Amino acid sequence: MSLDDTRFDVNLSILFTELPLLERPAAAAAAGFTAVELWWPWIDAPVPAKSELDALRDALTDAGTQLVGLNFYAGQLPGPDRGALSIPGEESDRFRANIDVAADFAASVGCKALNALYGNRVEGVSEEEQDRLALENLVFAARAADRIGAVLLIEALNQPESPLYPLVSAPAAVDVVDKVNALSGLGNAKFLLDLYHLSMNGEDLTEVIDRYADKTGHVQIADNPGRGAPGTGTLPLTELIGRLRKAGYDGWVGLEYKPGPDGSPASFRWLADN
Protein backbone atom coordinates (compact mmCIF):
# COMPACT_ATOMS: atom_id res chain seq x y z
CA MET A 1 0.00 0.00 0.00
CA SER A 2 1.24 3.46 -0.82
CA LEU A 3 1.46 6.04 1.94
CA ASP A 4 1.64 8.95 -0.50
CA ASP A 5 -1.66 10.43 0.64
CA THR A 6 -0.94 10.07 4.38
CA ARG A 7 -0.10 13.26 6.20
CA PHE A 8 2.99 12.69 8.36
CA ASP A 9 4.45 15.14 10.83
CA VAL A 10 7.64 14.97 12.90
CA ASN A 11 7.68 15.23 16.68
CA LEU A 12 10.54 17.65 17.34
CA SER A 13 10.74 16.66 21.00
CA ILE A 14 12.05 13.18 20.17
CA LEU A 15 13.54 13.64 16.68
CA PHE A 16 16.23 16.18 15.79
CA THR A 17 16.98 16.63 19.49
CA GLU A 18 20.67 16.70 18.63
CA LEU A 19 19.92 20.27 17.53
CA PRO A 20 18.81 23.27 19.60
CA LEU A 21 15.04 23.67 19.66
CA LEU A 22 14.98 26.67 17.34
CA GLU A 23 16.98 24.82 14.65
CA ARG A 24 14.73 21.78 14.55
CA PRO A 25 11.90 23.16 12.37
CA ALA A 26 14.37 23.98 9.61
CA ALA A 27 15.93 20.52 9.93
CA ALA A 28 12.49 18.92 9.58
CA ALA A 29 11.82 21.05 6.51
CA ALA A 30 15.16 20.01 5.01
CA ALA A 31 14.12 16.39 5.53
CA GLY A 32 10.99 17.03 3.49
CA PHE A 33 8.36 17.66 6.16
CA THR A 34 5.94 20.57 6.21
CA ALA A 35 4.38 19.76 9.60
CA VAL A 36 5.73 19.18 13.10
CA GLU A 37 4.50 18.64 16.65
CA LEU A 38 6.00 19.31 20.07
CA TRP A 39 5.79 18.35 23.69
CA TRP A 40 5.72 21.52 25.82
CA PRO A 41 9.28 22.72 25.16
CA TRP A 42 9.88 24.53 28.45
CA ILE A 43 9.73 21.77 31.05
CA ASP A 44 10.41 24.12 33.97
CA ALA A 45 8.33 27.01 32.69
CA PRO A 46 4.59 26.69 32.14
CA VAL A 47 4.67 30.43 31.42
CA PRO A 48 7.88 31.18 29.51
CA ALA A 49 9.02 34.65 28.55
CA LYS A 50 7.23 36.17 25.56
CA SER A 51 10.57 36.42 23.79
CA GLU A 52 10.96 32.63 23.94
CA LEU A 53 7.47 32.04 22.59
CA ASP A 54 8.08 34.56 19.82
CA ALA A 55 11.41 32.94 18.91
CA LEU A 56 9.79 29.51 18.53
CA ARG A 57 6.93 30.98 16.51
CA ASP A 58 9.42 32.66 14.19
CA ALA A 59 11.49 29.47 13.83
CA LEU A 60 8.39 27.53 12.79
CA THR A 61 7.26 30.24 10.40
CA ASP A 62 10.68 30.85 8.86
CA ALA A 63 11.10 27.13 8.19
CA GLY A 64 7.69 26.92 6.53
CA THR A 65 6.57 24.25 8.99
CA GLN A 66 3.05 24.01 10.37
CA LEU A 67 2.71 23.09 14.06
CA VAL A 68 -0.08 20.49 14.11
CA GLY A 69 0.16 19.28 17.71
CA LEU A 70 1.30 20.79 21.01
CA ASN A 71 1.30 19.41 24.54
CA PHE A 72 0.17 21.50 27.45
CA TYR A 73 2.68 21.72 30.28
CA ALA A 74 3.34 18.16 31.48
CA GLY A 75 6.17 18.42 34.00
CA GLN A 76 9.52 16.74 33.37
CA LEU A 77 8.93 15.20 29.95
CA PRO A 78 11.01 13.37 28.95
CA GLY A 79 11.66 12.29 32.49
CA PRO A 80 9.69 10.90 35.40
CA ASP A 81 6.53 12.96 34.91
CA ARG A 82 3.56 12.07 32.74
CA GLY A 83 1.52 15.23 33.03
CA ALA A 84 0.44 17.61 35.76
CA LEU A 85 -3.29 18.18 35.57
CA SER A 86 -4.37 15.48 38.05
CA ILE A 87 -1.76 16.28 40.71
CA PRO A 88 -3.09 18.59 43.46
CA GLY A 89 -1.12 21.61 44.54
CA GLU A 90 1.74 23.16 42.63
CA GLU A 91 1.56 20.95 39.55
CA SER A 92 -2.16 21.54 38.99
CA ASP A 93 -1.55 25.26 39.48
CA ARG A 94 1.25 25.16 36.90
CA PHE A 95 -1.01 23.35 34.44
CA ARG A 96 -3.77 25.93 34.90
CA ALA A 97 -1.29 28.79 34.45
CA ASN A 98 -0.18 27.17 31.20
CA ILE A 99 -3.62 26.58 29.66
CA ASP A 100 -4.14 29.97 28.07
CA VAL A 101 -0.43 30.42 27.33
CA ALA A 102 -0.35 27.18 25.34
CA ALA A 103 -3.65 27.92 23.63
CA ASP A 104 -2.60 31.43 22.66
CA PHE A 105 0.70 30.16 21.29
CA ALA A 106 -1.10 27.45 19.34
CA ALA A 107 -3.41 30.09 17.89
CA SER A 108 -0.46 32.24 16.88
CA VAL A 109 0.88 29.45 14.63
CA GLY A 110 -2.42 27.91 13.53
CA CYS A 111 -2.10 24.74 15.61
CA LYS A 112 -5.45 22.97 16.05
CA ALA A 113 -4.61 20.14 18.48
CA LEU A 114 -3.58 20.42 22.13
CA ASN A 115 -2.59 17.32 24.11
CA ALA A 116 -3.23 17.17 27.86
CA LEU A 117 -1.34 14.36 29.59
CA TYR A 118 -3.28 13.13 32.62
CA GLY A 119 -0.48 12.80 35.17
CA ASN A 120 0.77 10.01 37.42
CA ARG A 121 -0.89 8.69 40.55
CA VAL A 122 0.73 10.19 43.65
CA GLU A 123 1.03 8.92 47.17
CA GLY A 124 -1.23 10.40 49.80
CA VAL A 125 -3.97 11.43 47.38
CA SER A 126 -6.94 9.22 46.58
CA GLU A 127 -7.62 8.21 43.00
CA GLU A 128 -11.07 9.77 43.34
CA GLU A 129 -9.60 13.15 44.29
CA GLN A 130 -7.12 13.03 41.43
CA ASP A 131 -9.81 12.07 38.95
CA ARG A 132 -12.10 14.90 40.08
CA LEU A 133 -9.28 17.40 39.69
CA ALA A 134 -8.35 15.94 36.32
CA LEU A 135 -11.85 16.36 34.92
CA GLU A 136 -12.06 19.91 36.24
CA ASN A 137 -8.75 20.85 34.62
CA LEU A 138 -9.57 19.03 31.39
CA VAL A 139 -12.80 21.00 31.06
CA PHE A 140 -10.79 24.22 31.49
CA ALA A 141 -8.42 22.97 28.78
CA ALA A 142 -11.30 21.99 26.48
CA ARG A 143 -12.72 25.50 26.76
CA ALA A 144 -9.36 27.06 25.93
CA ALA A 145 -8.96 24.75 22.95
CA ASP A 146 -12.47 25.55 21.78
CA ARG A 147 -11.72 29.25 22.02
CA ILE A 148 -9.07 28.88 19.32
CA GLY A 149 -10.97 26.31 17.25
CA ALA A 150 -8.80 23.39 18.38
CA VAL A 151 -9.38 19.91 19.72
CA LEU A 152 -8.27 18.67 23.13
CA LEU A 153 -6.37 15.39 22.93
CA ILE A 154 -6.32 12.76 25.68
CA GLU A 155 -3.69 10.06 25.37
CA ALA A 156 -3.25 6.53 26.63
CA LEU A 157 0.35 5.68 27.54
CA ASN A 158 1.78 2.23 28.25
CA GLN A 159 1.89 0.50 31.60
CA PRO A 160 5.41 -0.99 31.39
CA GLU A 161 7.05 2.42 30.88
CA SER A 162 4.49 4.51 32.81
CA PRO A 163 3.36 2.30 35.71
CA LEU A 164 1.87 5.19 37.70
CA TYR A 165 -0.14 6.60 34.80
CA PRO A 166 -3.81 5.57 35.06
CA LEU A 167 -4.77 5.77 31.38
CA VAL A 168 -2.99 2.71 30.02
CA SER A 169 -5.59 1.40 27.59
CA ALA A 170 -7.63 2.82 24.76
CA PRO A 171 -10.94 2.30 26.63
CA ALA A 172 -9.60 4.14 29.70
CA ALA A 173 -8.57 7.17 27.65
CA VAL A 174 -11.76 7.21 25.59
CA ASP A 175 -13.80 7.04 28.80
CA VAL A 176 -12.14 10.28 29.91
CA VAL A 177 -12.76 11.79 26.47
CA ASP A 178 -16.46 11.02 26.82
CA LYS A 179 -16.61 12.43 30.36
CA VAL A 180 -14.93 15.68 29.34
CA ASN A 181 -17.28 16.12 26.40
CA ALA A 182 -20.29 15.48 28.61
CA LEU A 183 -19.14 17.97 31.24
CA SER A 184 -18.00 20.70 28.85
CA GLY A 185 -20.81 20.32 26.34
CA LEU A 186 -18.30 21.24 23.63
CA GLY A 187 -17.56 17.88 22.03
CA ASN A 188 -13.99 18.86 21.17
CA ALA A 189 -12.18 16.27 23.30
CA LYS A 190 -10.65 13.53 21.15
CA PHE A 191 -8.56 10.39 21.61
CA LEU A 192 -4.85 10.51 20.83
CA LEU A 193 -4.24 7.03 19.38
CA ASP A 194 -0.58 6.10 19.80
CA LEU A 195 0.05 2.72 18.19
CA TYR A 196 3.32 2.20 20.06
CA HIS A 197 1.84 2.72 23.51
CA LEU A 198 -1.20 0.58 22.75
CA SER A 199 0.96 -2.22 21.40
CA MET A 200 3.09 -2.12 24.54
CA ASN A 201 -0.12 -2.65 26.49
CA GLY A 202 -0.88 -5.75 24.43
CA GLU A 203 -4.04 -4.29 22.93
CA ASP A 204 -5.55 -5.55 19.68
CA LEU A 205 -4.63 -2.63 17.43
CA THR A 206 -7.05 -3.49 14.65
CA GLU A 207 -9.89 -3.66 17.15
CA VAL A 208 -8.89 -0.32 18.69
CA ILE A 209 -8.82 1.30 15.24
CA ASP A 210 -12.18 -0.12 14.22
CA ARG A 211 -13.78 0.84 17.52
CA TYR A 212 -12.35 4.29 18.10
CA ALA A 213 -11.35 5.79 14.72
CA ASP A 214 -14.33 8.14 14.86
CA LYS A 215 -13.22 9.49 18.26
CA THR A 216 -9.57 9.87 17.25
CA GLY A 217 -8.17 13.37 16.87
CA HIS A 218 -4.51 12.51 16.29
CA VAL A 219 -2.35 9.44 15.67
CA GLN A 220 1.26 8.79 16.65
CA ILE A 221 3.46 5.89 15.61
CA ALA A 222 6.67 4.09 16.54
CA ASP A 223 7.67 0.50 16.05
CA ASN A 224 7.76 -2.07 18.83
CA PRO A 225 10.00 -3.29 20.33
CA GLY A 226 12.42 -0.41 20.65
CA ARG A 227 10.30 2.64 19.81
CA GLY A 228 12.24 3.11 16.61
CA ALA A 229 11.24 3.91 13.05
CA PRO A 230 8.82 1.64 11.20
CA GLY A 231 10.65 -1.49 10.12
CA THR A 232 12.92 -1.64 13.16
CA GLY A 233 10.39 -3.73 15.10
CA THR A 234 7.52 -6.05 14.32
CA LEU A 235 4.43 -3.84 14.11
CA PRO A 236 2.65 -3.81 10.71
CA LEU A 237 2.47 -0.03 10.78
CA THR A 238 1.82 0.46 7.06
CA GLU A 239 -1.18 -1.85 7.25
CA LEU A 240 -2.44 -0.23 10.45
CA ILE A 241 -2.24 3.24 8.92
CA GLY A 242 -4.16 1.92 5.93
CA ARG A 243 -6.81 0.52 8.26
CA LEU A 244 -7.11 3.91 9.96
CA ARG A 245 -7.65 5.59 6.60
CA LYS A 246 -10.30 3.06 5.61
CA ALA A 247 -12.00 3.65 8.97
CA GLY A 248 -12.28 7.34 8.11
CA TYR A 249 -9.29 8.88 9.88
CA ASP A 250 -7.72 11.46 7.58
CA GLY A 251 -5.73 13.50 10.10
CA TRP A 252 -2.04 13.75 10.84
CA VAL A 253 0.15 10.80 11.75
CA GLY A 254 2.92 11.93 14.08
CA LEU A 255 6.33 10.29 13.86
CA GLU A 256 7.14 9.99 17.55
CA TYR A 257 10.01 7.54 17.52
CA LYS A 258 13.64 7.44 18.53
CA PRO A 259 16.15 8.08 15.75
CA GLY A 260 18.50 5.28 14.85
CA PRO A 261 22.30 5.31 15.18
CA ASP A 262 22.64 7.16 11.86
CA GLY A 263 20.69 10.14 13.15
CA SER A 264 17.28 11.68 12.61
CA PRO A 265 17.37 12.26 8.80
CA ALA A 266 18.24 8.60 8.19
CA SER A 267 15.28 7.46 10.26
CA PHE A 268 12.87 8.58 7.52
CA ARG A 269 14.20 6.24 4.82
CA TRP A 270 11.27 3.85 5.38
CA LEU A 271 8.94 6.41 3.84
CA ALA A 272 10.66 6.11 0.48
CA ASP A 273 10.04 2.35 0.53
CA ASN A 274 6.27 2.73 0.97
Steps between C-alpha positions, in 0.01 A plus 500: 500500500624846418522758776518791256170648614572464874584819682809443716646745747819483707504526878786742566520401866631152417649546151769754411575545870869507414425857390389800707123540506494800268700315231275196490217638282747582224656154532156340465433713193834396350396138552187564296237563767258791505344419839635442850377446855650567842479404862493817713856620434560681829485224760568735792292789372126468445508874428821575309614847404321652201834525323539121515151441365561752223833338409338157462214647298749668268707181464190306396387771261842561346542128433159479334388233746148476638466408869221240505524379860614651830500362853387709791751522783566144620783526752835332437441346158708317400565392854303361791184706451203411283296816529392738773127557481392230748761580766367731775697802608786655309482279192128559444561872549780490242274319254224758546748786455611338175156441346448839341871545426508176301170574329605851403830373363320229305269764355795715399634221275170346390532183708165323544584217743603528865599190698436485875689219673306377803780467755625221725334368813662650810530373852274648763226603258203279420432399142155656534647838595748488214231404252271783613782750461593354163150542360479855632831594338418318177177697467701822543737375229212402270358851528836656417540269202149580383575870524765463230310243293717208613442152634611376841690172480505237775763230469544147626860415591643155571511327835852351479664841449244709693387279790351789699299641210133397526404520132678194364240369257296642217169448687634684807603803295181504294296483821666824611438651156130423535485641854668825398265544206199436721615749763614773261219462249751592229574164340857598414681241713653226285709186546871512422561152355866407542563162339827448687352552845196286424716220365713510814179447695424190294184646350349374175592792275258414222216483750600834654507662155164358398340596830643845558600650162202735514611635840865538399640850462866414442716193438861435598720210396821320593600141451509243778724378650742788532288805416694547180400580144258273315683187392727485804247291694213268422191721479322503160482878507435549128200269519374662820520847347308368201235360733470839670446668164235247401330559836472869414799654677657758270699704752869525574719205591777613733841336478581470869787255497863490601751564222735220410880503533534685168305798629159654446509558119587134439204386707259612226633266230207261556267756346672470164438124505123538544 
